Coordinates of C-alpha atoms in Angstrom, one line a residue:
Chain A
M1 CA 1.9 7.8 22.4
S2 CA 5.1 5.9 21.7
Y3 CA 8.3 7.7 20.7
T4 CA 8.0 6.2 17.3
L5 CA 4.5 7.5 16.7
T6 CA 5.4 10.9 18.1
T7 CA 8.4 11.1 15.7
L8 CA 6.2 9.9 12.8
W9 CA 3.6 12.6 13.5
H10 CA 6.2 15.4 14.1
D11 CA 8.1 14.5 10.9
R12 CA 5.1 13.5 8.9
Q13 CA 6.2 15.4 5.8
R14 CA 9.5 13.4 5.8
Y15 CA 7.7 10.1 6.2
L16 CA 4.8 10.9 3.8
P17 CA 6.5 9.5 0.7
G18 CA 7.0 6.2 2.4
I19 CA 3.3 6.1 3.6
L20 CA 2.2 7.0 0.1
A21 CA 4.4 4.3 -1.5
V22 CA 2.9 1.7 0.8
A23 CA -0.6 2.8 0.0
F24 CA 0.2 2.7 -3.7
S25 CA 1.5 -0.9 -3.4
A26 CA -1.5 -2.1 -1.4
L27 CA -3.9 -0.4 -3.8
L28 CA -2.1 -1.8 -6.8
I29 CA -2.2 -5.4 -5.5
A30 CA -5.8 -5.2 -4.3
L31 CA -7.2 -3.5 -7.4
Q32 CA -5.2 -5.7 -9.9
C33 CA -6.2 -8.9 -8.1
G34 CA -9.8 -7.6 -7.7
L35 CA -10.0 -6.8 -11.4
L36 CA -8.6 -10.2 -12.4
F37 CA -10.8 -12.1 -10.0
G38 CA -13.8 -10.0 -11.2
L39 CA -12.9 -11.0 -14.7
L40 CA -12.5 -14.7 -13.8
S41 CA -15.8 -14.7 -11.9
I42 CA -17.5 -14.1 -15.2
S43 CA -16.3 -17.5 -16.4
T44 CA -18.2 -19.2 -13.6
I45 CA -21.5 -17.2 -13.7
P46 CA -23.5 -20.3 -14.6
I47 CA -22.1 -22.1 -11.5
D48 CA -22.4 -19.2 -9.2
R49 CA -26.0 -18.2 -10.4
S50 CA -27.2 -21.8 -10.1
E51 CA -29.0 -23.2 -7.1
A52 CA -27.2 -26.5 -7.3
D53 CA -25.1 -27.5 -4.3
V54 CA -23.3 -30.4 -6.0
W55 CA -22.0 -30.6 -9.5
I56 CA -21.3 -34.0 -11.2
G57 CA -19.4 -33.9 -14.4
P58 CA -17.1 -35.9 -16.6
Q59 CA -13.7 -37.2 -15.4
K60 CA -10.8 -34.7 -15.2
V61 CA -13.0 -31.8 -16.1
L62 CA -10.8 -28.7 -16.1
S63 CA -13.5 -25.9 -16.0
V64 CA -17.2 -25.6 -16.3
D65 CA -17.1 -24.9 -20.1
T66 CA -14.8 -27.8 -21.1
G67 CA -16.9 -30.8 -20.1
Q68 CA -17.5 -33.9 -22.2
P69 CA -20.8 -35.7 -22.5
I70 CA -21.8 -38.3 -19.8
S71 CA -24.7 -40.6 -19.4
E72 CA -27.7 -38.9 -17.8
S73 CA -30.4 -41.5 -16.7
K74 CA -28.2 -43.7 -14.6
L75 CA -26.5 -40.8 -12.8
V76 CA -29.7 -38.9 -12.1
S77 CA -31.5 -41.8 -10.5
R78 CA -28.5 -42.8 -8.4
V79 CA -27.7 -39.3 -7.3
A80 CA -31.3 -38.7 -6.3
G81 CA -31.0 -41.8 -4.1
I82 CA -28.3 -40.2 -1.9
P83 CA -29.7 -39.2 1.5
G84 CA -30.1 -35.4 1.8
V85 CA -30.4 -34.8 -2.0
T86 CA -33.7 -33.1 -2.8
H87 CA -33.5 -32.4 -6.5
V88 CA -31.5 -33.6 -9.4
E89 CA -31.4 -32.4 -13.0
P90 CA -29.2 -32.5 -16.1
Y91 CA -27.3 -29.4 -17.3
I92 CA -25.4 -28.8 -20.5
Q93 CA -22.6 -26.3 -21.0
R94 CA -20.0 -26.6 -23.7
F95 CA -18.1 -24.6 -26.3
S96 CA -19.5 -24.5 -29.8
F97 CA -19.3 -22.4 -32.9
W98 CA -21.6 -19.5 -33.8
E99 CA -21.9 -19.1 -37.5
K100 CA -22.4 -15.4 -38.1
P101 CA -25.2 -14.3 -40.5
G102 CA -22.6 -12.2 -42.5
G103 CA -20.1 -15.0 -42.7
G104 CA -17.4 -16.3 -40.4
T105 CA -17.6 -18.2 -37.1
D106 CA -16.9 -17.3 -33.5
L107 CA -16.6 -19.3 -30.3
C108 CA -19.7 -19.4 -28.1
I109 CA -20.7 -21.3 -25.0
I110 CA -24.0 -23.2 -25.1
V111 CA -25.9 -23.1 -21.8
G112 CA -28.7 -25.6 -21.9
C113 CA -30.8 -26.0 -18.8
R114 CA -34.3 -26.9 -17.6
L115 CA -36.6 -23.9 -17.9
T116 CA -39.2 -24.9 -15.2
D117 CA -39.7 -22.8 -12.0
D118 CA -38.1 -25.5 -9.9
S119 CA -35.0 -25.7 -12.0
I120 CA -31.7 -25.5 -10.1
G121 CA -29.6 -24.6 -13.1
P122 CA -28.7 -21.0 -14.1
S123 CA -31.9 -20.5 -16.0
K124 CA -33.2 -18.2 -13.2
V125 CA -31.1 -15.4 -14.6
L126 CA -33.7 -15.2 -17.4
P127 CA -37.1 -13.7 -16.8
Q128 CA -40.1 -16.0 -17.0
E129 CA -41.1 -14.6 -20.4
L130 CA -37.8 -15.4 -22.0
R131 CA -37.8 -18.9 -20.4
D132 CA -41.2 -19.5 -22.0
R133 CA -39.9 -18.4 -25.4
L134 CA -36.9 -20.8 -25.1
T135 CA -39.1 -23.9 -24.8
E136 CA -39.5 -23.7 -28.6
E137 CA -36.8 -25.7 -30.3
G138 CA -34.0 -23.6 -31.9
S139 CA -34.7 -20.6 -29.6
V140 CA -31.8 -18.9 -27.9
V141 CA -31.2 -15.9 -25.7
V142 CA -27.9 -13.9 -25.7
D143 CA -26.4 -11.0 -23.7
E144 CA -27.1 -7.6 -25.3
S145 CA -23.5 -6.6 -25.1
E146 CA -22.4 -9.5 -27.4
L147 CA -24.6 -8.5 -30.4
E148 CA -21.7 -7.1 -32.4
R149 CA -19.5 -10.1 -31.7
L150 CA -22.3 -12.4 -32.9
D151 CA -23.0 -10.2 -35.9
I152 CA -26.6 -9.7 -35.0
Q153 CA -26.7 -6.0 -34.3
H154 CA -30.1 -5.9 -35.8
A155 CA -31.6 -8.3 -33.3
P156 CA -33.2 -5.6 -30.9
A157 CA -34.9 -3.9 -33.9
L158 CA -36.3 -7.2 -35.1
L159 CA -37.4 -8.1 -31.5
A160 CA -39.2 -4.8 -31.3
Q161 CA -41.1 -5.8 -34.4
G162 CA -41.9 -9.3 -33.0
R163 CA -39.4 -10.9 -35.3
F164 CA -36.2 -12.8 -34.5
A165 CA -32.6 -12.6 -35.8
S166 CA -31.3 -15.9 -37.2
A167 CA -28.0 -17.6 -37.2
K168 CA -26.5 -21.1 -37.0
I169 CA -24.6 -22.9 -34.2
N170 CA -22.7 -26.0 -35.1
G171 CA -24.6 -26.1 -38.4
R172 CA -28.1 -25.9 -36.7
P173 CA -30.3 -22.9 -37.3
V174 CA -31.2 -20.8 -34.2
R175 CA -33.4 -17.8 -33.5
V176 CA -32.6 -15.1 -31.0
V177 CA -35.8 -14.8 -29.1
G178 CA -34.6 -12.4 -26.4
L179 CA -31.8 -10.5 -24.9
V180 CA -30.4 -10.5 -21.3
K181 CA -28.2 -8.1 -19.4
G182 CA -25.0 -8.7 -17.3
M183 CA -24.2 -12.1 -18.7
R184 CA -21.0 -11.3 -20.5
S185 CA -18.3 -14.0 -20.8
I186 CA -14.6 -14.1 -21.3
A187 CA -14.1 -16.8 -23.9
G188 CA -17.3 -16.7 -25.9
P189 CA -20.8 -15.3 -25.5
Y190 CA -23.2 -17.4 -23.4
I191 CA -26.0 -18.8 -25.5
F192 CA -29.0 -19.7 -23.3
C193 CA -31.3 -22.3 -24.5
S194 CA -33.4 -25.3 -23.4
L195 CA -31.8 -28.8 -22.8
F196 CA -33.6 -30.0 -25.9
T197 CA -32.1 -27.2 -28.1
A198 CA -28.7 -27.7 -26.5
R199 CA -28.7 -31.5 -27.2
S200 CA -29.7 -30.7 -30.8
I201 CA -26.9 -28.2 -31.3
M202 CA -24.3 -30.4 -29.6
K203 CA -25.6 -33.4 -31.4
L204 CA -26.1 -35.3 -28.1
G205 CA -28.3 -38.3 -27.6
P206 CA -31.5 -37.9 -25.4
D207 CA -29.7 -39.7 -22.6
Q208 CA -26.6 -37.5 -22.8
T209 CA -25.7 -34.6 -20.6
V210 CA -22.6 -32.8 -19.6
Y211 CA -23.4 -32.2 -15.9
V212 CA -25.8 -33.5 -13.4
L213 CA -26.8 -31.0 -10.8
A214 CA -28.0 -31.8 -7.3
K215 CA -29.6 -29.7 -4.6
C216 CA -29.3 -30.7 -0.9
E217 CA -31.7 -30.1 1.9
D218 CA -29.2 -27.7 3.3
P219 CA -26.2 -26.3 1.3
A220 CA -24.0 -27.2 4.3
M221 CA -24.6 -30.8 3.5
A222 CA -22.9 -30.5 0.1
P223 CA -19.4 -31.7 1.2
R224 CA -20.9 -34.8 2.8
V225 CA -22.9 -35.6 -0.3
V226 CA -19.8 -35.2 -2.4
E227 CA -17.9 -37.6 -0.1
Q228 CA -20.7 -40.1 -0.3
L229 CA -20.8 -40.0 -4.1
K230 CA -17.1 -40.4 -4.3
S231 CA -17.1 -43.5 -2.1
S232 CA -20.3 -45.0 -3.5
P233 CA -20.4 -47.9 -5.9
L234 CA -21.4 -45.4 -8.5
Q235 CA -17.9 -44.0 -8.6
Q236 CA -16.6 -47.5 -9.4
E237 CA -19.3 -48.1 -12.0
E238 CA -18.8 -44.6 -13.5
P239 CA -15.0 -44.0 -13.2
D240 CA -15.4 -41.1 -15.7
M241 CA -17.4 -39.1 -13.1
S242 CA -16.1 -36.1 -11.1
V243 CA -18.0 -34.7 -8.2
F244 CA -17.6 -31.2 -6.7
T245 CA -19.4 -28.9 -4.4
K246 CA -20.6 -25.6 -6.0
D247 CA -17.8 -23.6 -4.5
E248 CA -15.1 -26.2 -5.3
F249 CA -16.2 -26.3 -9.0
S250 CA -16.4 -22.5 -9.2
H251 CA -12.9 -22.2 -7.7
K252 CA -11.5 -25.0 -10.0
S253 CA -12.9 -23.3 -13.1
R254 CA -11.5 -19.9 -12.1
M255 CA -8.1 -21.3 -11.4
H256 CA -8.1 -23.1 -14.8
W257 CA -8.7 -19.8 -16.5
L258 CA -6.2 -18.0 -14.3
L259 CA -3.5 -20.4 -15.3
K260 CA -4.6 -21.0 -18.9
T261 CA -4.7 -17.3 -19.7
K262 CA -1.4 -16.7 -17.9
G263 CA -3.3 -14.0 -16.1
G264 CA -1.7 -15.1 -12.8
L265 CA 1.7 -14.5 -14.3
A266 CA 0.8 -11.0 -15.5
L267 CA -0.8 -10.3 -12.2
G268 CA 2.2 -11.5 -10.2
Y269 CA 4.6 -9.4 -12.4
A270 CA 2.5 -6.2 -12.0
A271 CA 2.1 -6.8 -8.3
A272 CA 5.8 -7.4 -7.9
L273 CA 6.5 -4.2 -9.7
G274 CA 4.2 -2.4 -7.3
L275 CA 5.8 -3.9 -4.3
L276 CA 9.3 -3.1 -5.6
V277 CA 8.3 0.6 -6.0
G278 CA 6.9 0.6 -2.5
L279 CA 10.0 -1.2 -1.1
V280 CA 12.5 1.2 -2.7
V281 CA 10.6 4.4 -1.7
T282 CA 9.9 3.2 1.8
S283 CA 13.4 2.0 2.5
Q284 CA 14.9 5.2 1.1
T285 CA 12.5 7.3 3.3
L286 CA 13.5 5.4 6.4
Y287 CA 17.1 5.5 5.4
A288 CA 17.0 9.3 5.0
A289 CA 15.1 9.8 8.2
T290 CA 17.5 7.7 10.2
M291 CA 20.5 9.5 8.7
A292 CA 18.8 12.8 9.6
S293 CA 18.7 11.7 13.2
M294 CA 22.3 10.3 13.1
R295 CA 23.7 12.6 15.8
E296 CA 20.8 11.9 18.1
Y297 CA 21.1 8.1 17.6
A298 CA 24.9 8.4 18.0
I299 CA 24.6 10.0 21.5
L300 CA 22.2 7.2 22.5
L301 CA 24.8 4.7 21.4
A302 CA 27.5 6.6 23.4
L303 CA 25.3 6.5 26.4
G304 CA 25.3 2.7 26.1
I305 CA 21.8 2.2 24.6
P306 CA 22.2 -1.1 22.8
R307 CA 22.3 -1.0 19.0
W308 CA 19.4 -3.5 18.8
R309 CA 17.1 -0.9 20.4
L310 CA 17.8 1.5 17.6
R311 CA 17.3 -1.2 15.0
W312 CA 14.0 -2.0 16.7
T313 CA 13.0 1.7 16.5
V314 CA 13.6 1.7 12.7
V315 CA 11.7 -1.5 12.1
T316 CA 8.8 -0.2 14.3
Q317 CA 8.8 3.0 12.2
A318 CA 8.5 0.8 9.2
F319 CA 5.7 -1.1 10.7
W320 CA 3.7 2.1 11.5
I321 CA 4.4 3.4 8.0
G322 CA 3.0 0.2 6.7
V323 CA -0.1 0.4 8.9
F324 CA -0.8 4.0 7.8
G325 CA -0.2 3.2 4.2
V326 CA -2.5 0.3 4.3
L327 CA -5.2 2.3 6.1
L328 CA -4.9 5.0 3.4
S329 CA -5.1 2.4 0.6
I330 CA -8.4 0.9 1.8
P331 CA -10.8 3.8 0.9
A332 CA -8.7 4.6 -2.2
T333 CA -9.1 1.0 -3.4
Y334 CA -12.9 1.0 -2.9
L335 CA -13.1 4.4 -4.5
L336 CA -11.2 3.3 -7.6
G337 CA -13.1 0.0 -7.6
E338 CA -16.3 2.0 -7.8
L339 CA -14.8 4.0 -10.7
A340 CA -13.9 0.8 -12.5
T341 CA -17.4 -0.5 -12.0
H342 CA -18.8 2.6 -13.6
L343 CA -16.4 2.0 -16.5
G344 CA -17.8 -1.5 -16.9
V345 CA -15.2 -3.6 -15.2
K346 CA -16.2 -4.7 -11.8
P347 CA -13.4 -5.7 -9.5
L348 CA -14.1 -8.4 -6.9
L349 CA -12.7 -6.8 -3.7
S350 CA -13.4 -9.5 -1.1
A351 CA -12.4 -9.1 2.5
E352 CA -9.9 -11.9 2.1
L353 CA -8.3 -10.1 -0.9
M354 CA -8.1 -6.8 1.1
A355 CA -6.6 -8.7 4.1
A356 CA -4.0 -10.5 1.9
A357 CA -3.0 -7.2 0.1
A358 CA -2.7 -5.5 3.5
L359 CA -0.5 -8.3 5.0
I360 CA 1.7 -8.5 1.9
T361 CA 2.2 -4.8 1.9
L362 CA 2.8 -4.6 5.6
G363 CA 5.4 -7.3 5.2
M364 CA 7.0 -5.3 2.4
A365 CA 7.1 -2.2 4.7
M366 CA 8.8 -4.2 7.5
F367 CA 11.3 -5.5 5.0
S368 CA 12.1 -2.0 3.8
G369 CA 12.8 -1.2 7.4
V370 CA 15.2 -4.1 7.6
I371 CA 16.9 -2.8 4.4
A372 CA 17.1 0.7 5.9
L373 CA 19.0 -0.7 8.9
R374 CA 22.2 -0.3 6.9
S375 CA 22.0 3.4 7.9
L376 CA 22.6 2.5 11.5
K377 CA 25.8 0.7 10.6
Q378 CA 27.2 4.1 9.6
I379 CA 26.5 5.7 13.0
E380 CA 29.4 5.7 15.4
P381 CA 29.3 7.9 18.5
V382 CA 33.0 8.6 18.2
N383 CA 32.2 10.6 15.0
L384 CA 30.4 13.2 17.2
L385 CA 33.9 14.1 18.5
R386 CA 35.5 14.9 15.2
Chain B
M1 CA 36.9 13.2 48.8
R2 CA 39.4 12.9 46.0
D3 CA 42.2 10.7 47.1
E4 CA 42.7 7.8 44.6
P5 CA 42.1 8.4 40.8
V6 CA 39.0 6.6 39.6
L7 CA 39.8 7.1 36.0
Q8 CA 43.3 6.7 34.7
G9 CA 44.9 6.6 31.4
F10 CA 48.4 5.0 31.1
H11 CA 50.8 5.7 28.2
L12 CA 47.9 6.2 25.7
T13 CA 48.9 6.4 22.1
R14 CA 46.5 6.8 19.1
S15 CA 47.3 7.4 15.5
F16 CA 45.3 7.8 12.4
G17 CA 46.3 6.7 8.8
D18 CA 49.0 4.4 7.6
G19 CA 52.6 4.6 6.5
E20 CA 53.7 8.1 5.6
T21 CA 50.3 9.6 6.1
R22 CA 50.2 8.3 9.7
T23 CA 49.6 11.1 12.2
Y24 CA 49.6 10.8 16.0
A25 CA 46.7 12.3 17.9
L26 CA 48.0 11.0 21.2
R27 CA 51.6 10.3 22.2
D28 CA 52.2 8.4 25.4
V29 CA 49.6 10.3 27.4
S30 CA 49.0 9.4 31.1
L31 CA 46.6 11.1 33.4
G32 CA 44.3 10.5 36.4
L33 CA 40.9 11.9 37.4
K34 CA 39.6 11.6 40.9
K35 CA 36.1 11.1 42.2
G36 CA 34.0 14.3 42.3
E37 CA 36.6 16.2 40.2
L38 CA 35.7 18.6 37.4
A39 CA 38.7 18.5 35.0
L40 CA 39.2 20.7 31.9
L41 CA 41.2 19.5 29.0
M42 CA 42.5 22.3 26.8
G43 CA 44.5 22.7 23.8
P44 CA 44.6 24.1 20.2
S45 CA 42.6 22.5 17.4
G46 CA 44.0 19.2 16.4
S47 CA 45.9 18.7 19.6
G48 CA 44.1 15.4 20.3
K49 CA 41.7 16.6 23.0
S50 CA 38.6 14.9 21.6
T51 CA 40.6 11.8 20.8
L52 CA 41.7 11.6 24.4
L53 CA 38.2 12.0 25.6
A54 CA 37.0 9.3 23.2
V55 CA 39.7 6.9 24.3
L56 CA 39.1 7.5 28.1
S57 CA 35.3 7.1 27.6
G58 CA 35.5 3.8 25.8
L59 CA 34.4 5.1 22.4
L60 CA 37.8 4.9 20.5
E61 CA 40.4 2.2 21.0
P62 CA 44.0 3.3 21.6
D63 CA 46.9 1.8 19.6
S64 CA 48.5 1.2 22.9
G65 CA 48.1 2.0 26.6
Q66 CA 45.6 1.3 29.2
V67 CA 42.4 2.9 30.6
L68 CA 41.5 1.9 34.1
A69 CA 38.2 2.8 35.7
R70 CA 37.4 2.1 39.4
V71 CA 33.8 1.3 39.8
D72 CA 32.1 -0.3 42.8
G73 CA 35.4 -1.1 44.3
D74 CA 36.7 -2.9 41.2
A75 CA 39.3 -1.7 38.7
V76 CA 38.1 -2.2 35.1
D77 CA 40.5 -2.3 32.2
L78 CA 38.2 -0.6 29.7
W79 CA 39.9 -1.8 26.5
K80 CA 40.2 -5.4 27.7
L81 CA 36.4 -5.6 27.8
T82 CA 34.4 -7.0 24.8
P83 CA 32.5 -4.4 22.8
R84 CA 29.2 -5.5 24.5
Q85 CA 30.8 -5.3 27.9
R86 CA 32.1 -1.8 27.1
E87 CA 28.6 -0.8 25.9
H88 CA 27.2 -2.0 29.2
F89 CA 29.9 -0.2 31.1
R90 CA 29.0 3.1 29.3
L91 CA 25.3 2.4 30.0
K92 CA 25.9 1.9 33.7
H93 CA 28.6 4.5 34.4
C94 CA 29.0 7.1 31.6
G95 CA 27.2 10.3 30.6
F96 CA 28.0 12.3 27.5
I97 CA 27.5 15.9 26.4
F98 CA 28.6 16.7 22.9
Q99 CA 29.1 19.8 20.8
G100 CA 25.6 20.8 19.7
Y101 CA 22.6 19.6 21.6
N102 CA 21.7 16.5 19.6
L103 CA 18.1 16.4 20.9
F104 CA 15.4 14.5 19.0
P105 CA 13.3 17.3 17.4
A106 CA 10.1 15.3 17.9
L107 CA 10.5 14.6 21.6
T108 CA 9.8 16.9 24.5
A109 CA 12.4 17.8 27.1
E110 CA 11.3 15.1 29.5
Q111 CA 11.1 12.5 26.7
Q112 CA 14.7 13.2 25.8
L113 CA 15.6 12.0 29.3
E114 CA 13.0 9.3 29.6
I115 CA 14.3 7.6 26.5
V116 CA 17.7 7.0 28.1
L117 CA 16.1 5.3 31.2
R118 CA 13.5 3.3 29.3
W119 CA 15.7 2.1 26.4
G120 CA 18.9 1.8 28.4
E121 CA 17.7 0.4 31.7
G122 CA 14.2 -0.9 30.9
I123 CA 12.7 1.4 33.5
S124 CA 8.9 1.7 33.4
G125 CA 7.4 4.7 31.7
R126 CA 6.0 6.2 34.9
E127 CA 9.2 6.0 36.9
A128 CA 11.2 7.3 33.9
R129 CA 8.9 10.3 33.7
E130 CA 9.1 11.0 37.4
R131 CA 12.9 10.9 37.4
S132 CA 13.1 13.0 34.2
R133 CA 10.9 15.7 35.7
E134 CA 12.9 15.6 38.9
M135 CA 16.2 16.1 36.9
L136 CA 14.8 18.8 34.8
S137 CA 13.5 20.6 37.9
L138 CA 17.0 20.5 39.3
L139 CA 18.2 22.1 36.1
G140 CA 15.6 24.8 36.5
L141 CA 13.5 23.5 33.6
S142 CA 10.4 22.3 35.6
K143 CA 8.2 24.5 33.5
K144 CA 9.8 23.4 30.2
C145 CA 9.2 19.7 30.5
H146 CA 6.7 19.5 27.7
L147 CA 8.4 21.7 25.2
L148 CA 10.1 20.6 22.1
P149 CA 13.7 21.5 21.3
A150 CA 12.5 24.1 18.8
Q151 CA 10.7 25.8 21.6
L152 CA 13.7 26.1 23.9
S153 CA 16.6 28.6 23.9
G154 CA 20.2 27.4 23.3
G155 CA 21.0 27.4 27.0
E156 CA 17.9 25.5 27.8
K157 CA 18.6 22.9 25.2
Q158 CA 22.1 22.4 26.5
R159 CA 20.6 22.0 30.0
V160 CA 18.4 19.3 28.7
A161 CA 21.5 17.7 27.1
I162 CA 23.2 17.8 30.6
G163 CA 20.1 16.3 32.1
R164 CA 20.2 13.5 29.6
A165 CA 23.9 12.9 30.5
L166 CA 23.2 13.0 34.3
I167 CA 19.8 11.2 34.4
K168 CA 21.4 7.8 34.9
N169 CA 23.5 9.3 37.8
P170 CA 26.7 8.2 36.1
Q171 CA 30.1 8.0 37.7
F172 CA 31.8 9.6 34.7
V173 CA 30.7 12.4 32.5
F174 CA 32.5 13.4 29.3
A175 CA 31.6 16.8 27.8
D176 CA 33.0 18.0 24.4
E177 CA 32.8 21.7 24.0
P178 CA 29.6 22.0 26.0
T179 CA 29.6 25.8 26.0
S180 CA 30.8 26.5 22.4
A181 CA 27.3 27.2 21.0
L182 CA 26.3 29.4 23.9
D183 CA 26.8 33.0 25.0
W184 CA 28.7 33.4 28.2
T185 CA 25.7 33.9 30.4
H186 CA 24.3 30.5 29.4
G187 CA 27.9 29.0 29.2
E188 CA 28.5 30.0 32.7
Q189 CA 25.2 28.4 33.8
V190 CA 26.2 25.2 32.1
I191 CA 29.7 24.9 33.6
E192 CA 28.2 25.8 37.0
L193 CA 25.8 22.9 36.6
L194 CA 28.6 20.5 35.8
R195 CA 30.6 21.8 38.8
I196 CA 27.6 21.0 41.0
A197 CA 27.2 17.6 39.4
A198 CA 30.9 16.9 40.3
H199 CA 31.0 18.3 43.7
E200 CA 27.6 17.5 45.0
R201 CA 26.8 14.2 43.1
G202 CA 30.3 13.0 43.1
A203 CA 30.6 12.5 39.4
T204 CA 34.0 12.7 37.7
I205 CA 33.7 15.1 34.9
L206 CA 36.1 15.7 32.0
V207 CA 35.4 18.7 29.9
V208 CA 37.1 19.3 26.6
S209 CA 37.0 23.0 25.6
H210 CA 39.1 25.9 24.3
D211 CA 37.0 28.4 26.3
H212 CA 39.4 30.0 28.8
R213 CA 36.4 31.5 30.7
I214 CA 35.7 28.0 32.1
V215 CA 39.1 27.8 33.8
P216 CA 38.1 29.5 37.1
F217 CA 35.3 27.0 37.6
V218 CA 37.2 23.7 37.3
D219 CA 39.4 21.8 39.7
T220 CA 42.0 20.7 37.3
V221 CA 43.3 21.9 33.9
F222 CA 45.1 19.6 31.5
H223 CA 46.9 21.1 28.5
L224 CA 47.3 19.0 25.4
E225 CA 49.5 20.0 22.5
D226 CA 50.5 17.8 19.5
G227 CA 49.1 14.8 21.3
R228 CA 51.2 15.3 24.4
L229 CA 50.2 16.6 27.9
Q230 CA 52.0 19.9 28.6
E231 CA 52.6 21.8 31.7
A232 CA 49.8 24.3 32.4
E233 CA 50.3 27.8 31.4
T234 CA 49.4 30.5 33.9
P235 CA 45.7 31.3 33.2
V236 CA 44.7 34.8 32.1
D237 CA 41.8 34.7 34.5
V238 CA 42.3 34.8 38.2
P239 CA 41.1 31.6 39.6
P240 CA 38.4 31.8 42.3
P241 CA 39.4 30.5 45.7
G242 CA 39.6 26.7 45.9
V243 CA 40.4 26.3 42.2
R244 CA 43.8 24.7 41.6
F245 CA 45.7 23.6 38.5
R246 CA 47.6 20.4 38.3
L247 CA 49.7 18.8 35.6
E248 CA 49.4 15.0 35.7
M249 CA 52.8 13.4 34.8
P250 CA 52.9 9.9 33.5
P251 CA 53.6 7.4 36.3

């Protein structure tokens, strides 16, 4: 074992605050980002739950729920002609206004898609029975957690009696024919319905859609299909068209929400605070530890051991404090993540996020070692003689 | 063995403070130490003993004067070297034993010695370990190699500190009050080890101490008072045969 690790183990009580501070920073960054990403992922449920590999939408579309109507027939037939594309269908998703039975309105998101078994839209989140019910015009399905917001708390009781709660969207009457679980949204409740109902609510023509979805023979072909569409004559004919792979569109939509809601700023601020706490505690721990070994370091300097060797030792200590802190933070993050999930907020703790949090915190620990180097400046071997 | 001085100080002066608060720790001190010589520097508190040791060992720059060290046939003017060259000089040629043991609490006895070889000279772990064990064995600590400082007695700790000073086989060893924290049984062992290092390994050793019991063991005694070298007083102890006293006068 190296002298650094031997020292860390021997004086573990001295170094523990530093290790805990690093762990705290890593946990804070990972969990906060995970919670935010988890929240943002809700905004792209329709994309992520769809089986479409390519999304074709209006020009300069910012996120999945802000699209404008585009022409369906021309796009569908042309996209279907691209080699590798096996299935094409229209899909409607837009903001609208839910008129509450008791008065007042609230924002909602209309999700209109094909209801057939071979649909590649997000309708698969609904059981067959609900999809069948949605084929009737004016029928909608909502998430059971949104009932209060939509002012239809009585919907379950009515459903149990075989009746439906009524409301209006955009002035059109709708009936809540079923409830679904786990489809909460950030901006407004998702309102699942057929394409026909969606067009009726949004007052769109029969040839209008908001997106055209395409499925490829192999999802890995999606980037090539996107490139082909972008360079095809179709793009010149339809300059208002944007084309994305499923992952690109999901990422673009999440980033839009991240920036629009200033969530990124809040996240950055909180994470910076966590890092600052870690930095101060770790550098002070290392400073105090180095000062405690001042006389031993001084004698090494007297013996001609170069000062850089001692600096390297302090930075190495910082590195190992970082490593132990990060290792400690990993199970703690997952444990608290589970707890948050139980409380109804699921953090998205991807391997990339955990790696990024570990690297940032490790960098912070090393930097705290560099800050603690000021302690070595105070060490002069001649002081041992006074 | 000891003809020409290998470490010489010429007209060394060192003061601290400025203006009216300036005090002189050394006033025009000159002395010479020969190869294989164990010298003792004595004097009351504040007489400048430690300052002289620091100046001669390249740790504290004098206001004026010169320190010449003869190594490998060359005369090196210590205070004309750059700080980095002086650091390298200490690395190659100097060993130090300070008051207190100053051992890393987390490291075993052999690691305290290894660290000097590995960090100072870049020697491999295996060779450093072998040399450290050999040195500790010479110091009678072969069975204590794996013990931490907290598991060693005061005398054993000081022997480890001596081992750390001698592990590089230095030409010069500077010891500041090496027996002050020990009872006389252990103190005697320590000074005997330093005597062997000087006489058998050929190291030039300067010991700063106010402990008169050391006097019979050393080759030379210097007395310092108010920053000036004084003529030696007749020691209370009767020196053993072969021990002599000498007063170095400035050239």
